[in-house]
N, CA, C and O atoms as a DFTB+ gen file, in Angstrom:
436 C
 N C O
     1  1     -17.927       5.265      -3.682
     2  2     -16.962       5.856      -4.394
     3  2     -15.654       6.628      -3.368
     4  3     -14.741       7.249      -3.912
     5  1     -15.738       6.472      -1.836
     6  2     -14.528       6.324      -0.980
     7  2     -14.359       5.421      -0.799
     8  3     -13.351       5.465      -0.093
     9  1     -14.682       4.223      -0.945
    10  2     -14.071       2.784      -0.725
    11  2     -12.798       2.999      -2.557
    12  3     -11.578       2.890      -2.678
    13  1     -13.504       3.205      -3.223
    14  2     -12.920       3.601      -4.543
    15  2     -11.271       3.950      -4.096
    16  3     -10.245       3.279      -3.987
    17  1     -11.686       5.553      -3.886
    18  2     -10.441       6.605      -3.117
    19  2      -9.850       5.844      -2.247
    20  3      -8.627       5.706      -2.289
    21  1     -10.687       5.160      -1.222
    22  2      -9.701       4.108      -0.017
    23  2      -8.926       3.292      -0.692
    24  3      -7.849       3.094      -0.128
    25  1      -9.173       2.366      -2.385
    26  2      -8.129       1.481      -2.645
    27  2      -7.137       2.187      -3.370
    28  3      -5.994       1.730      -3.331
    29  1      -7.353       3.199      -4.014
    30  2      -6.454       4.153      -4.615
    31  2      -5.023       4.356      -3.877
    32  3      -3.932       3.949      -4.275
    33  1      -5.423       5.372      -2.249
    34  2      -5.196       5.183      -1.640
    35  2      -3.816       4.702      -1.093
    36  3      -2.725       5.174      -0.775
    37  1      -4.596       3.259      -1.173
    38  2      -3.457       1.891      -0.753
    39  2      -2.740       1.789      -1.862
    40  3      -1.646       1.301      -1.579
    41  1      -2.889       2.122      -3.495
    42  2      -2.132       1.836      -4.851
    43  2      -1.005       2.965      -4.431
    44  3       0.159       2.693      -4.725
    45  1      -1.255       4.136      -3.805
    46  2      -0.321       4.863      -3.738
    47  2       0.667       5.323      -2.593
    48  3       1.573       6.152      -2.518
    49  1      -0.166       4.021      -1.370
    50  2       1.118       3.932      -0.226
    51  2       1.945       2.327      -1.037
    52  3       3.097       2.007      -0.746
    53  1       1.229       1.660      -1.861
    54  2       2.694       1.136      -2.966
    55  2       3.528       1.387      -3.354
    56  3       4.620       0.957      -2.982
    57  1       3.304       2.331      -4.420
    58  2       3.963       3.198      -4.711
    59  2       4.850       4.174      -3.993
    60  3       5.753       4.703      -4.641
    61  1       4.676       4.494      -2.615
    62  2       5.787       4.985      -1.936
    63  2       6.578       4.307      -1.508
    64  3       7.734       4.729      -1.479
    65  1       6.178       2.558      -0.840
    66  2       7.222       1.931      -0.722
    67  2       7.969       1.051      -1.322
    68  3       8.910       0.352      -0.947
    69  1       7.314       1.209      -2.489
    70  2       8.911       1.177      -4.034
    71  2       9.054       1.574      -4.334
    72  3       9.791       1.223      -5.255
    73  1       8.621       3.570      -4.262
    74  2       9.990       4.443      -4.778
    75  2      10.846       4.283      -3.544
    76  3      12.033       4.373      -3.858
    77  1      10.708       4.124      -2.548
    78  2      11.680       3.907      -0.922
    79  2      12.653       2.962      -1.078
    80  3      13.748       3.026      -0.518
    81  1      12.201       1.821      -2.036
    82  2      12.966       0.731      -1.926
    83  2      13.953       1.140      -3.516
    84  3      14.738       0.281      -3.918
    85  1      13.909       1.558      -3.762
    86  2      14.471       1.803      -5.366
    87  2      15.828       3.228      -4.731
    88  3      17.032       3.196      -4.989
    89  1      15.100       4.318      -3.897
    90  2      15.917       4.993      -3.632
    91  2      17.182       4.128      -2.601
    92  3      18.328       3.986      -3.026
    93  1      16.942       3.840      -1.839
    94  2      18.188       2.658      -1.065
    95  2      18.986       1.975      -2.237
    96  3      20.217       1.965      -2.239
    97  1      18.169       1.361      -3.308
    98  2      19.166       0.896      -4.301
    99  2      20.158       1.998      -5.370
   100  3      21.072       1.559      -6.067
   101  1      19.857       3.127      -5.336
   102  2      20.521       4.005      -6.633
   103  2      21.407       4.826      -5.734
   104  3      21.534       4.748      -4.512
   105  1      22.031       5.685      -6.654
   106  2      22.362       7.290      -6.386
   107  2      22.491       7.844      -6.676
   108  3      22.357       7.559      -7.866
   109  1      22.944       9.584      -6.574
   110  2      23.131      10.706      -7.641
   111  2      21.284      10.814      -7.801
   112  3      20.291      10.534      -7.130
   113  1      21.676      11.503      -9.361
   114  2      20.229      12.040      -9.691
   115  2      19.226      10.953      -9.813
   116  3      18.078      11.391      -9.880
   117  1      19.346       9.473      -9.869
   118  2      18.518       9.047      -9.918
   119  2      17.826       8.568      -8.457
   120  3      16.793       7.900      -8.487
   121  1      18.226       8.810      -7.640
   122  2      17.844       8.585      -6.259
   123  2      16.805       9.568      -6.000
   124  3      15.663       9.525      -5.543
   125  1      17.533      10.410      -6.416
   126  2      16.439      11.833      -5.659
   127  2      15.205      11.496      -6.735
   128  3      13.998      11.440      -6.501
   129  1      15.800      11.324      -7.788
   130  2      14.297      11.245      -8.213
   131  2      13.019       9.847      -8.274
   132  3      11.918       9.798      -8.822
   133  1      13.700       8.944      -7.535
   134  2      13.062       7.864      -7.125
   135  2      12.386       8.814      -5.439
   136  3      11.271       8.605      -4.960
   137  1      13.049       9.443      -5.070
   138  2      12.978      10.026      -3.640
   139  2      11.666      10.970      -3.976
   140  3      10.573      10.778      -3.442
   141  1      11.952      12.123      -5.035
   142  2      11.183      12.763      -5.951
   143  2       9.128      12.260      -5.776
   144  3       8.110      12.855      -5.423
   145  1       9.471      10.885      -6.264
   146  2       8.309       9.590      -6.512
   147  2       7.923       9.199      -5.108
   148  3       6.791       8.732      -4.980
   149  1       8.581       9.297      -4.172
   150  2       8.178       8.848      -2.814
   151  2       7.195      10.041      -2.299
   152  3       6.021      10.055      -1.931
   153  1       8.037      10.870      -2.416
   154  2       6.607      12.395      -1.790
   155  2       5.735      12.511      -2.489
   156  3       4.648      12.353      -1.932
   157  1       5.691      12.792      -3.826
   158  2       4.679      12.308      -4.708
   159  2       3.682      11.939      -4.136
   160  3       2.633      12.433      -3.723
   161  1       4.444      10.441      -4.190
   162  2       3.569       9.591      -3.726
   163  2       2.667       9.215      -2.774
   164  3       1.543       8.727      -2.893
   165  1       3.473       9.582      -1.568
   166  2       3.127       9.835       0.092
   167  2       1.910      10.562       0.066
   168  3       0.774      10.219       0.393
   169  1       2.407      11.760      -0.437
   170  2       1.180      13.525      -0.323
   171  2       0.211      12.512      -1.166
   172  3      -0.544      11.883      -0.424
   173  1       0.126      12.335      -2.010
   174  2      -1.180      11.826      -2.861
   175  2      -2.096      10.883      -1.982
   176  3      -3.254      11.140      -1.652
   177  1      -1.321       9.657      -1.634
   178  2      -1.741       9.061      -0.648
   179  2      -2.522       8.957       0.978
   180  3      -3.149       8.118       1.626
   181  1      -2.036      10.374       1.141
   182  2      -2.200      10.380       2.830
   183  2      -3.675      11.378       2.709
   184  3      -4.635      11.380       3.480
   185  1      -3.410      12.400       1.153
   186  2      -4.619      13.349       1.026
   187  2      -6.356      12.670       0.390
   188  3      -7.487      13.154       0.435
   189  1      -5.754      11.238      -0.216
   190  2      -6.666      10.332      -0.358
   191  2      -7.383       9.354       0.730
   192  3      -8.436       8.738       0.566
   193  1      -6.565       9.366       1.860
   194  2      -7.093       8.649       3.272
   195  2      -7.732       9.711       3.839
   196  3      -8.907       9.783       4.196
   197  1      -7.129      10.283       3.879
   198  2      -7.965      11.400       4.416
   199  2      -9.505      11.863       3.406
   200  3     -10.563      11.533       3.942
   201  1      -9.592      12.433       2.319
   202  2     -10.811      12.266       1.736
   203  2     -11.969      10.975       1.662
   204  3     -13.186      11.020       1.482
   205  1     -11.103       9.895       1.867
   206  2     -11.871       8.488       2.389
   207  2     -12.033       8.560       3.795
   208  3     -13.111       8.050       4.098
   209  1     -11.371       9.008       4.838
   210  2     -11.875       8.815       5.636
   211  2     -12.871      10.089       6.147
   212  3     -12.926      10.049       7.377
   213  1     -13.492      10.952       5.725
   214  2     -14.863      11.644       5.852
   215  2     -15.942      10.853       5.897
   216  3     -16.765      11.133       6.769
   217  1     -16.156       9.984       5.228
   218  2     -17.460       9.286       5.307
   219  2     -17.264       7.845       5.781
   220  3     -18.234       7.215       6.201
   221  1     -15.884       7.228       5.722
   222  2     -15.721       5.633       6.468
   223  2     -15.315       5.871       7.701
   224  3     -14.817       6.974       7.927
   225  1     -15.438       4.865       8.807
   226  2     -14.667       4.613       9.761
   227  2     -13.526       4.975       9.573
   228  3     -13.283       5.242       8.396
   229  1     -12.481       5.128      10.474
   230  2     -11.671       5.705      10.316
   231  2     -10.776       4.299      10.720
   232  3      -9.697       4.102      10.160
   233  1     -11.314       3.333      11.742
   234  2     -10.301       2.140      12.063
   235  2     -10.405       1.650      10.975
   236  3      -9.396       1.653      10.270
   237  1     -12.155       0.821      10.239
   238  2     -11.726       0.293       9.093
   239  2     -11.185       0.746       7.999
   240  3     -10.525      -0.094       7.387
   241  1     -11.261       2.201       7.365
   242  2     -10.265       2.746       6.382
   243  2      -8.772       2.545       6.462
   244  3      -8.024       2.151       5.567
   245  1      -8.356       3.033       8.213
   246  2      -6.871       2.857       7.900
   247  2      -6.680       1.506       7.691
   248  3      -6.212       1.245       6.582
   249  1      -6.934       0.415       8.534
   250  2      -6.918      -1.331       8.221
   251  2      -6.668      -1.537       6.507
   252  3      -5.652      -1.842       5.883
   253  1      -7.948      -1.253       6.092
   254  2      -7.659      -1.528       4.815
   255  2      -7.116      -1.006       4.405
   256  3      -6.573      -1.777       3.614
   257  1      -6.430       0.562       4.154
   258  2      -5.069       1.380       4.103
   259  2      -4.162       0.264       4.160
   260  3      -3.914      -0.444       3.183
   261  1      -3.596       0.085       5.473
   262  2      -2.609      -0.693       5.632
   263  2      -2.387      -2.042       4.581
   264  3      -1.544      -2.540       3.835
   265  1      -3.480      -2.204       4.980
   266  2      -3.739      -4.224       4.223
   267  2      -3.391      -3.956       2.886
   268  3      -2.622      -4.766       2.367
   269  1      -3.927      -2.643       1.951
   270  2      -3.377      -3.178       0.508
   271  2      -2.313      -2.617       0.315
   272  3      -1.896      -2.940      -0.797
   273  1      -1.226      -1.507       1.141
   274  2       0.351      -1.281       1.153
   275  2       0.281      -2.393       1.751
   276  3       0.385      -2.982       0.675
   277  1       0.187      -3.357       2.597
   278  2       1.096      -4.496       2.996
   279  2       1.349      -5.334       2.194
   280  3       2.418      -5.939       2.113
   281  1       0.244      -5.493       1.394
   282  2       0.099      -6.712       0.219
   283  2       0.630      -6.651      -1.272
   284  3       1.295      -7.360      -2.027
   285  1      -0.134      -5.205      -1.297
   286  2       1.081      -4.920      -2.406
   287  2       2.085      -4.626      -2.661
   288  3       2.475      -4.649      -3.828
   289  1       3.020      -4.161      -1.419
   290  2       4.617      -3.705      -1.087
   291  2       4.966      -5.053      -1.292
   292  3       6.064      -5.086      -1.848
   293  1       4.429      -6.399      -1.048
   294  2       5.087      -7.730      -0.330
   295  2       5.133      -8.121      -1.840
   296  3       6.233      -8.250      -2.379
   297  1       3.962      -8.318      -2.553
   298  2       3.780      -8.557      -3.720
   299  2       4.919      -7.372      -4.939
   300  3       5.512      -7.983      -5.828
   301  1       5.069      -6.229      -4.894
   302  2       6.353      -5.461      -5.700
   303  2       7.418      -6.407      -5.255
   304  3       8.084      -7.026      -6.086
   305  1       7.645      -6.570      -3.646
   306  2       8.966      -6.799      -3.357
   307  2       9.542      -8.446      -3.987
   308  3      10.707      -8.680      -4.311
   309  1       8.832      -9.059      -4.022
   310  2       8.500     -10.769      -4.186
   311  2       8.663     -10.198      -6.162
   312  3       9.755     -10.437      -6.678
   313  1       7.700      -9.589      -6.948
   314  2       8.333      -9.660      -8.594
   315  2       9.216      -8.707      -8.932
   316  3       9.658      -8.766     -10.079
   317  1       9.740      -7.484      -7.935
   318  2      10.470      -6.816      -8.490
   319  2      12.071      -6.683      -7.527
   320  3      13.183      -6.553      -8.038
   321  1      11.814      -6.748      -6.291
   322  2      13.017      -6.788      -5.414
   323  2      13.540      -7.940      -5.056
   324  3      14.354      -7.863      -4.135
   325  1      13.278      -9.258      -5.603
   326  2      13.596     -10.359      -5.999
   327  2      13.414     -10.943      -4.046
   328  3      14.253     -11.773      -3.696
   329  1      12.470     -10.527      -3.060
   330  2      12.102     -10.572      -2.282
   331  2      11.932     -12.263      -2.437
   332  3      11.680     -12.847      -3.491
   333  1      12.172     -12.997      -0.879
   334  2      12.309     -14.253      -1.269
   335  2      10.207     -14.863      -0.951
   336  3       9.357     -14.117      -0.464
   337  1       9.964     -16.288      -1.405
   338  2       9.020     -16.721      -1.774
   339  2       8.784     -17.923      -0.764
   340  3       9.492     -18.922      -0.886
   341  1       7.738     -17.860       0.310
   342  2       7.330     -18.764       1.081
   343  2       6.011     -19.391       1.029
   344  3       5.025     -18.818       0.567
   345  1       6.002     -20.715       1.563
   346  2       4.283     -20.965       2.071
   347  2       3.781     -20.096       2.983
   348  3       2.580     -19.826       2.960
   349  1       4.240     -19.794       3.484
   350  2       4.079     -18.548       5.153
   351  2       4.306     -17.589       4.786
   352  3       4.158     -16.678       5.601
   353  1       4.671     -17.308       3.729
   354  2       4.421     -15.571       3.686
   355  2       3.091     -15.566       2.969
   356  3       2.133     -14.958       3.447
   357  1       2.977     -16.534       1.314
   358  2       1.830     -16.428       0.718
   359  2       0.477     -16.891       1.368
   360  3      -0.582     -16.500       0.876
   361  1       0.491     -17.731       2.484
   362  2      -0.490     -17.825       3.531
   363  2      -0.682     -16.648       4.123
   364  3      -1.895     -16.460       4.221
   365  1      -0.182     -15.932       4.481
   366  2      -0.366     -14.379       5.498
   367  2      -0.998     -13.246       4.379
   368  3      -1.743     -12.267       4.425
   369  1      -0.537     -13.698       3.764
   370  2      -1.183     -12.151       2.601
   371  2      -2.318     -12.799       2.023
   372  3      -3.143     -12.097       1.437
   373  1      -2.471     -13.945       2.097
   374  2      -3.704     -14.244       1.497
   375  2      -5.083     -14.347       2.718
   376  3      -6.249     -14.508       2.357
   377  1      -4.718     -14.235       3.972
   378  2      -5.400     -13.810       5.282
   379  2      -5.259     -12.430       5.660
   380  3      -6.064     -11.807       6.351
   381  1      -4.111     -11.955       5.131
   382  2      -4.753     -10.725       5.193
   383  2      -5.557      -9.600       3.878
   384  3      -5.997      -8.451       3.817
   385  1      -5.408     -10.650       3.081
   386  2      -6.427      -9.805       1.648
   387  2      -7.656     -10.494       1.932
   388  3      -8.456      -9.854       1.249
   389  1      -8.581     -11.776       2.758
   390  2      -9.511     -12.508       3.554
   391  2      -9.894     -10.795       4.726
   392  3     -10.681      -9.859       4.581
   393  1      -9.166     -11.037       5.475
   394  2      -9.368      -9.486       6.372
   395  2      -9.719      -8.489       5.967
   396  3     -10.804      -8.051       6.351
   397  1      -9.025      -7.852       5.153
   398  2      -9.426      -6.564       4.087
   399  2     -10.944      -7.082       3.971
   400  3     -11.840      -6.787       4.762
   401  1     -11.051      -7.795       2.998
   402  2     -12.579      -8.225       2.187
   403  2     -13.626      -8.395       3.766
   404  3     -14.847      -8.346       3.612
   405  1     -13.385      -8.477       4.377
   406  2     -14.397      -8.641       5.992
   407  2     -14.323      -7.738       6.158
   408  3     -15.389      -7.228       5.813
   409  1     -13.582      -6.918       6.577
   410  2     -13.840      -5.731       6.669
   411  2     -14.824      -5.096       5.897
   412  3     -15.908      -4.649       6.271
   413  1     -14.278      -5.108       4.673
   414  2     -15.516      -4.164       3.724
   415  2     -16.912      -4.737       4.232
   416  3     -17.800      -4.273       4.948
   417  1     -16.682      -6.270       3.378
   418  2     -18.335      -6.576       4.267
   419  2     -19.129      -6.188       5.331
   420  3     -20.325      -5.896       5.370
   421  1     -18.134      -6.236       6.333
   422  2     -18.864      -6.198       7.771
   423  2     -18.931      -4.639       7.735
   424  3     -19.430      -4.215       8.778
   425  1     -18.608      -3.731       6.924
   426  2     -18.392      -2.398       7.212
   427  2     -19.972      -1.707       6.927
   428  3     -20.641      -1.983       5.931
   429  1     -20.444      -0.685       8.099
   430  2     -22.059       0.011       7.773
   431  2     -21.846       0.938       6.903
   432  3     -22.801       0.629       6.190
   433  1     -21.428       1.739       6.415
   434  2     -21.317       2.102       5.038
   435  2     -20.903       1.906       3.930
   436  3     -21.185       2.684       3.018
């Protein structure tokens, strides 16, 4: 169950990073709404991370959380923010995903 909580926390990390990207692109009321989304997503992500680390090893949980956030944020950047796509970016995203899966497989919990 805590692995599911950790994955959801990672998805909220993607959400807060994406909101931060939108804050930088907007102004006025829209900017403040995206900033509110950033604060809410950040809070939920941190609370879920805290909950997950109550039973999962902190090193593994943090690495998986940041990995999900990194991969998700890169993909959001590519699909929604028009970030560049190259062989090496995709290659290292794939190796990061493989590392996250590896940490889950070798975790004792």
